[in-house]
Tab-separated table of C-alpha atoms in Angstrom:
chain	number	residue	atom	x	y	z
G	1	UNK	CA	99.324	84.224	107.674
G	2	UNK	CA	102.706	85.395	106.519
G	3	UNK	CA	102.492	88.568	107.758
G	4	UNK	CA	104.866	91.131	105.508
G	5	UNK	CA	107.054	89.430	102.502
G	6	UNK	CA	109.536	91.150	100.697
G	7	UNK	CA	111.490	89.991	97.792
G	8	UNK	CA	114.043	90.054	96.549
G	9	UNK	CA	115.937	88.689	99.528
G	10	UNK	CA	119.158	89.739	97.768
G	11	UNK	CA	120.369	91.623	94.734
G	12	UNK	CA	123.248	93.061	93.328
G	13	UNK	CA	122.873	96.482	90.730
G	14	UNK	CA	125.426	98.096	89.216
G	15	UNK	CA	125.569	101.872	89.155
G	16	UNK	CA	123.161	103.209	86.780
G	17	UNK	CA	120.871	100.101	86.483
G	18	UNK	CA	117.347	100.112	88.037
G	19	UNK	CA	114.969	97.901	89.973
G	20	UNK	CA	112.063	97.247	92.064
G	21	UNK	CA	111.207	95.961	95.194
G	22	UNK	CA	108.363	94.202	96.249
G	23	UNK	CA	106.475	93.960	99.544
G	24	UNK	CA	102.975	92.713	100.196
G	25	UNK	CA	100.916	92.292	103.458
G	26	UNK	CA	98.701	89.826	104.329
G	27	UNK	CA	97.025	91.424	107.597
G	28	UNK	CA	94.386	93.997	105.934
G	29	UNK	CA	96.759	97.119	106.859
G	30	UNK	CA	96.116	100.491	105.837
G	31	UNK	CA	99.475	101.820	106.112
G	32	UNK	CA	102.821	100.701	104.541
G	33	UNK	CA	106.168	102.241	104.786
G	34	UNK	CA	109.544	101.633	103.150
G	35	UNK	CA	112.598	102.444	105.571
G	36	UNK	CA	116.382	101.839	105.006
G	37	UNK	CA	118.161	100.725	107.413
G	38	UNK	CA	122.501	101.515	107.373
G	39	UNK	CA	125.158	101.310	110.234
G	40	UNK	CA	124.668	103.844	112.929
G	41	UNK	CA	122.000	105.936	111.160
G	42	UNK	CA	118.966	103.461	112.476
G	43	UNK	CA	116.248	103.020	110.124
G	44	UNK	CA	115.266	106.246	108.033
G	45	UNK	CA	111.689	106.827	106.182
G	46	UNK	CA	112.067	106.416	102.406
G	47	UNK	CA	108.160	106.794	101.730
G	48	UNK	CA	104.779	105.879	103.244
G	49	UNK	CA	101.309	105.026	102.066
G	50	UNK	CA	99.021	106.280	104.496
G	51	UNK	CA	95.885	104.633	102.636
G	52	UNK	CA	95.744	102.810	98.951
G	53	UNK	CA	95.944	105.731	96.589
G	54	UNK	CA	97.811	107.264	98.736
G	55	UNK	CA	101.680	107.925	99.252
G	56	UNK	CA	104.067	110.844	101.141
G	57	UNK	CA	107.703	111.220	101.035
G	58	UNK	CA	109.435	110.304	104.650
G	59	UNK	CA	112.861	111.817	105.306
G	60	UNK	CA	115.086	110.471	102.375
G	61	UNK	CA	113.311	109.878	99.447
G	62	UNK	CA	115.482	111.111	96.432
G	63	UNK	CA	116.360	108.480	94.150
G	64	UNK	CA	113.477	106.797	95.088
G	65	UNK	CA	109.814	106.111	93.708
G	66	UNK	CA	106.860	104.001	95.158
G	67	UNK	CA	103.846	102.387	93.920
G	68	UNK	CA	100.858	101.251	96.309
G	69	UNK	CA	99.303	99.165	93.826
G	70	UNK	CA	96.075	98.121	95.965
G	71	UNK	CA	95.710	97.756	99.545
G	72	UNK	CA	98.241	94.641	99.846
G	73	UNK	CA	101.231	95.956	97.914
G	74	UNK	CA	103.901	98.472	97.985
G	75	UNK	CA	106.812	98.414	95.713
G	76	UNK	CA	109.609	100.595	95.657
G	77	UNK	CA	111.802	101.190	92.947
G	78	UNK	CA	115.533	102.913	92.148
G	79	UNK	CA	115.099	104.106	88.597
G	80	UNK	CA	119.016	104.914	88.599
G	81	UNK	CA	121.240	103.049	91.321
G	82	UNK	CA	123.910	104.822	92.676
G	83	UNK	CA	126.003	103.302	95.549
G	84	UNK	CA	125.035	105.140	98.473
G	85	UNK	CA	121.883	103.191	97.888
G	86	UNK	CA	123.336	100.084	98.856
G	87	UNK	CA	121.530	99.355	102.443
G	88	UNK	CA	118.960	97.163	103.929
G	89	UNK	CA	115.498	98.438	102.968
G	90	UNK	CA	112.443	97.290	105.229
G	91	UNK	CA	109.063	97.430	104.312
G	92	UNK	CA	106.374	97.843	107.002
G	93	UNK	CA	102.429	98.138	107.533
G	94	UNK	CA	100.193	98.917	110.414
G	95	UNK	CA	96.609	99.347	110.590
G	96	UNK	CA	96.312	103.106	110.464
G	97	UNK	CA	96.856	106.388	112.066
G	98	UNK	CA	96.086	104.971	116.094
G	99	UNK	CA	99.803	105.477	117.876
G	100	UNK	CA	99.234	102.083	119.442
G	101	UNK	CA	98.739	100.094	116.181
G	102	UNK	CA	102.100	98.006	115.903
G	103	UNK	CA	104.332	98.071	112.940
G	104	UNK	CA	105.122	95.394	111.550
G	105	UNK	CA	108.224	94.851	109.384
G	106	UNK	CA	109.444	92.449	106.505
G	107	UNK	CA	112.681	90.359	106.316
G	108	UNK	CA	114.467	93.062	104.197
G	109	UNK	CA	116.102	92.889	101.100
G	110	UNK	CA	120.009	93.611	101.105
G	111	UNK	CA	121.078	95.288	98.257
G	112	UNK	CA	124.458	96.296	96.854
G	113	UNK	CA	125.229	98.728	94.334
G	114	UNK	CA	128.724	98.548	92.722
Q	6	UNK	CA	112.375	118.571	117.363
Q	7	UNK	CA	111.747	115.177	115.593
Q	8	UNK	CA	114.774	113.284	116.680
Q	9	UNK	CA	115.280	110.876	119.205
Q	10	UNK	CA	118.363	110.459	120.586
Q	11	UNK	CA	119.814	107.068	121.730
Q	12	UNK	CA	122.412	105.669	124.115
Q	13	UNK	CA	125.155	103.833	123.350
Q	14	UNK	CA	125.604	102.793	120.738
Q	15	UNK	CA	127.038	99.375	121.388
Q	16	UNK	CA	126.904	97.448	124.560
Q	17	UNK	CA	128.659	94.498	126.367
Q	18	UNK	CA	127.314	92.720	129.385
Q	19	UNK	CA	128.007	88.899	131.072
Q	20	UNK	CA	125.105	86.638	130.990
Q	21	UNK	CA	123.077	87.435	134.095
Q	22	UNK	CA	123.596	91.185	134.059
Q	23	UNK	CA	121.562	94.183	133.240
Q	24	UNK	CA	121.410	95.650	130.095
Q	25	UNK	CA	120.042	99.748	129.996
Q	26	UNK	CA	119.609	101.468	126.841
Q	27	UNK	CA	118.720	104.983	126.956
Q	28	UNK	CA	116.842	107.519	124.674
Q	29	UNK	CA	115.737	111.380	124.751
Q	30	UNK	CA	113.445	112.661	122.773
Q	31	UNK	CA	112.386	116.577	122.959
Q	32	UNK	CA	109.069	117.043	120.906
Q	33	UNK	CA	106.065	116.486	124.233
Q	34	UNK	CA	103.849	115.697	121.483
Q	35	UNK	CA	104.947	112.288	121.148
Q	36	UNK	CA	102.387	109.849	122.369
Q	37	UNK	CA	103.992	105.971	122.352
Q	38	UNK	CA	107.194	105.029	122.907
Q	39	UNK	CA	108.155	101.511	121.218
Q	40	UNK	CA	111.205	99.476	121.444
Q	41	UNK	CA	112.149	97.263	118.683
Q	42	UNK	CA	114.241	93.940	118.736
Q	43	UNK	CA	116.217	93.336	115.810
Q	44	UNK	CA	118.418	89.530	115.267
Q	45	UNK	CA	120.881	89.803	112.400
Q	46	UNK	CA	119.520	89.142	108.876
Q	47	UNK	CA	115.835	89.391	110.435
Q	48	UNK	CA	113.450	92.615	110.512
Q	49	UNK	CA	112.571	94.611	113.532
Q	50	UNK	CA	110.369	93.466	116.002
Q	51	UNK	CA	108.149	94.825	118.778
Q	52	UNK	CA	109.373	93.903	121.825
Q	53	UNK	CA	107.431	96.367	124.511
Q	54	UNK	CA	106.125	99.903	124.211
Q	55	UNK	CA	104.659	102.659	126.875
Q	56	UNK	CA	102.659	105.396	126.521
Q	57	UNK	CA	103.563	108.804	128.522
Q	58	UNK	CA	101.201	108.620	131.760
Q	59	UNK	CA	102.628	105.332	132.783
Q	60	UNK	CA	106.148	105.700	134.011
Q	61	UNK	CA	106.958	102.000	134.292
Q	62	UNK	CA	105.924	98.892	132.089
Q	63	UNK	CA	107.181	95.156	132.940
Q	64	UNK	CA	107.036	92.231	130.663
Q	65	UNK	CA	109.230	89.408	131.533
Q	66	UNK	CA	112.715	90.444	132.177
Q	67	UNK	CA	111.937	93.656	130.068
Q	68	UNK	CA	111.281	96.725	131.182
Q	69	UNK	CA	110.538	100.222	129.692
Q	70	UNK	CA	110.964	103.410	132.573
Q	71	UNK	CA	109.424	106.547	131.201
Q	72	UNK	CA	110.446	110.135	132.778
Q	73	UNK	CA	107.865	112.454	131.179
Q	74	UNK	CA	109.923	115.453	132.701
Q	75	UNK	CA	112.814	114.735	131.615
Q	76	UNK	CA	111.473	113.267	128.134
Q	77	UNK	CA	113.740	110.234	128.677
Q	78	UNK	CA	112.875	106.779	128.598
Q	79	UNK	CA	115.221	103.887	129.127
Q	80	UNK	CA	114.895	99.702	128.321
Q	81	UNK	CA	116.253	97.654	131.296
Q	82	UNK	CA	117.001	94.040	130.545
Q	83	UNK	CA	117.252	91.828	133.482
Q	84	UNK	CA	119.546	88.663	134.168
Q	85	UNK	CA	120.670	89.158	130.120
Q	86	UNK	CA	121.002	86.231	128.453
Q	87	UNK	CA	123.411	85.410	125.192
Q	88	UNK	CA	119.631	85.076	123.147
Q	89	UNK	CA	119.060	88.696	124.121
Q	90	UNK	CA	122.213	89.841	121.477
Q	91	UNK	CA	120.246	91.962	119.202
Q	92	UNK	CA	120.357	95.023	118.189
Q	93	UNK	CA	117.418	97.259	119.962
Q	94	UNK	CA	116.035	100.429	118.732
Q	95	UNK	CA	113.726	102.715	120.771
Q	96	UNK	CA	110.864	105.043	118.629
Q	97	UNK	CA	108.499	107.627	119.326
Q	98	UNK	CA	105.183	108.451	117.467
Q	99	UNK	CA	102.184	110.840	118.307
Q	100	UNK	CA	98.752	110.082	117.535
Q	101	UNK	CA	98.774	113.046	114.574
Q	102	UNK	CA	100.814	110.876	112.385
Q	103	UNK	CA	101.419	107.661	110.576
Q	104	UNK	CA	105.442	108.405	111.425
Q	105	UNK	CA	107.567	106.512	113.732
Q	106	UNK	CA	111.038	108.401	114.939
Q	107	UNK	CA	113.759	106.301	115.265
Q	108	UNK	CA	116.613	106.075	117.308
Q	109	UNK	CA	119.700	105.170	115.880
Q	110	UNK	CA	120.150	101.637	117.859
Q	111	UNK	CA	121.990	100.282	120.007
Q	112	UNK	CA	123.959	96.689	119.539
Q	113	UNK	CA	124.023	94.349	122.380
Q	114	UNK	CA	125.756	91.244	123.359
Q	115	UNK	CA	125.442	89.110	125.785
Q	116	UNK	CA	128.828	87.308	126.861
Q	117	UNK	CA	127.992	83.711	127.955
């Protein structure tokens, strides 16, 4: 049971470029979320997936676009990298809508863009 | 409405001491109140949670205190130890939603 994987672990763009990142859960979730995470701003919603089929913008999500391919994978991807997208983005899944359903997050991937 | 606020930022305490991180939050809807453990290079982690009609929760040397009237709840680490350096974020959700609030976290070490 590895719980939520994330790759890359790493990855260096330069401005302009694009990519996408992958996360996939292993626990049956319904939910899966893609936070960023930068110095003294906590982590901030990028985009959600309530359900498979299903996705919602969070709080910052210019820039960005998501895919919930089936019920085990979300992938987010930067079709046009610009720097102040270099952070630490965290994907996450929890069972549904019940407050008291933990969330469970990924390792993150670290990404620069120069 | 949606924020919640946390307190302070960074923090220093000698092994043995008590660590107290505070948050504020303003919308009453809010239903669960998580705290998250974070180690560097490593993803958050649940490390204890209340809900709103309890207005203390223990587990181990962790504890959450809850003051619905004053929607303020605080994390109180007892006799800290150097593996408690982290960096600890507090959240709020209601039942309504699939969104967690964050705070904005606070670092901590633990000086051996």
């Amino acid at each position: 049971n590895a719980g939520v994987t994330q790759t890359p672990k790493f990855q260096v763009l330069k401005t302009g470029q694009s990519m996408t990142l992958q996360c996939a859960q292993d626990m049956n979730h319904n939910s899966m979320y893609w936070y960023r995470q930068d110095p003294g701003m906590g982590l901030r919603l990028i985009y959600y997936s309530a359900s498979e089929g299903t996705t919602d913008k969070g709080e910052v999500p210019n820039g960005y676009n998501v895919s919930r391919l089936n019920k085990r994978e979300f992938s987010l991807r930067l079709e046009s990298a610009a720097p102040s997208q270099t952070s630490v983005y965290f994907c996450a899944s929890r069972q549904g809508r019940g407050s008291y359903n933990e969330q469970f997050f990924g390792p993150g991937t670290r990404l620069t863009v120069l | 409405q949606q924020q919640v606020k946390q307190s302070p930022q960074s923090l220093i305490v000698q092994k043995g001491g008590i660590s107290i991180i505070n948050c504020a939050y303003e919308n009453t809807a809010f239903d669960y109140f998580p705290w998250y453990q974070q180690f560097p290079g490593k993803g958050p982690a649940l490390l204890i949670a209340i809900r709103p009609d309890v207005s203390e929760k223990k587990e181990g040397r962790f504890t959450i205190s809850f003051n619905k009237s004053a929607k303020q709840f605080s994390l109180h680490i007892m006799d800290s130890q150097p593996g408690d350096s982290a960096t600890y974020f507090c959240a709020a959700i209601f039942s309504g939603t699939y969104k967690y609030i964050f705070g904005t976290g606070t670092r901590l070490k633990v000086l051996a």
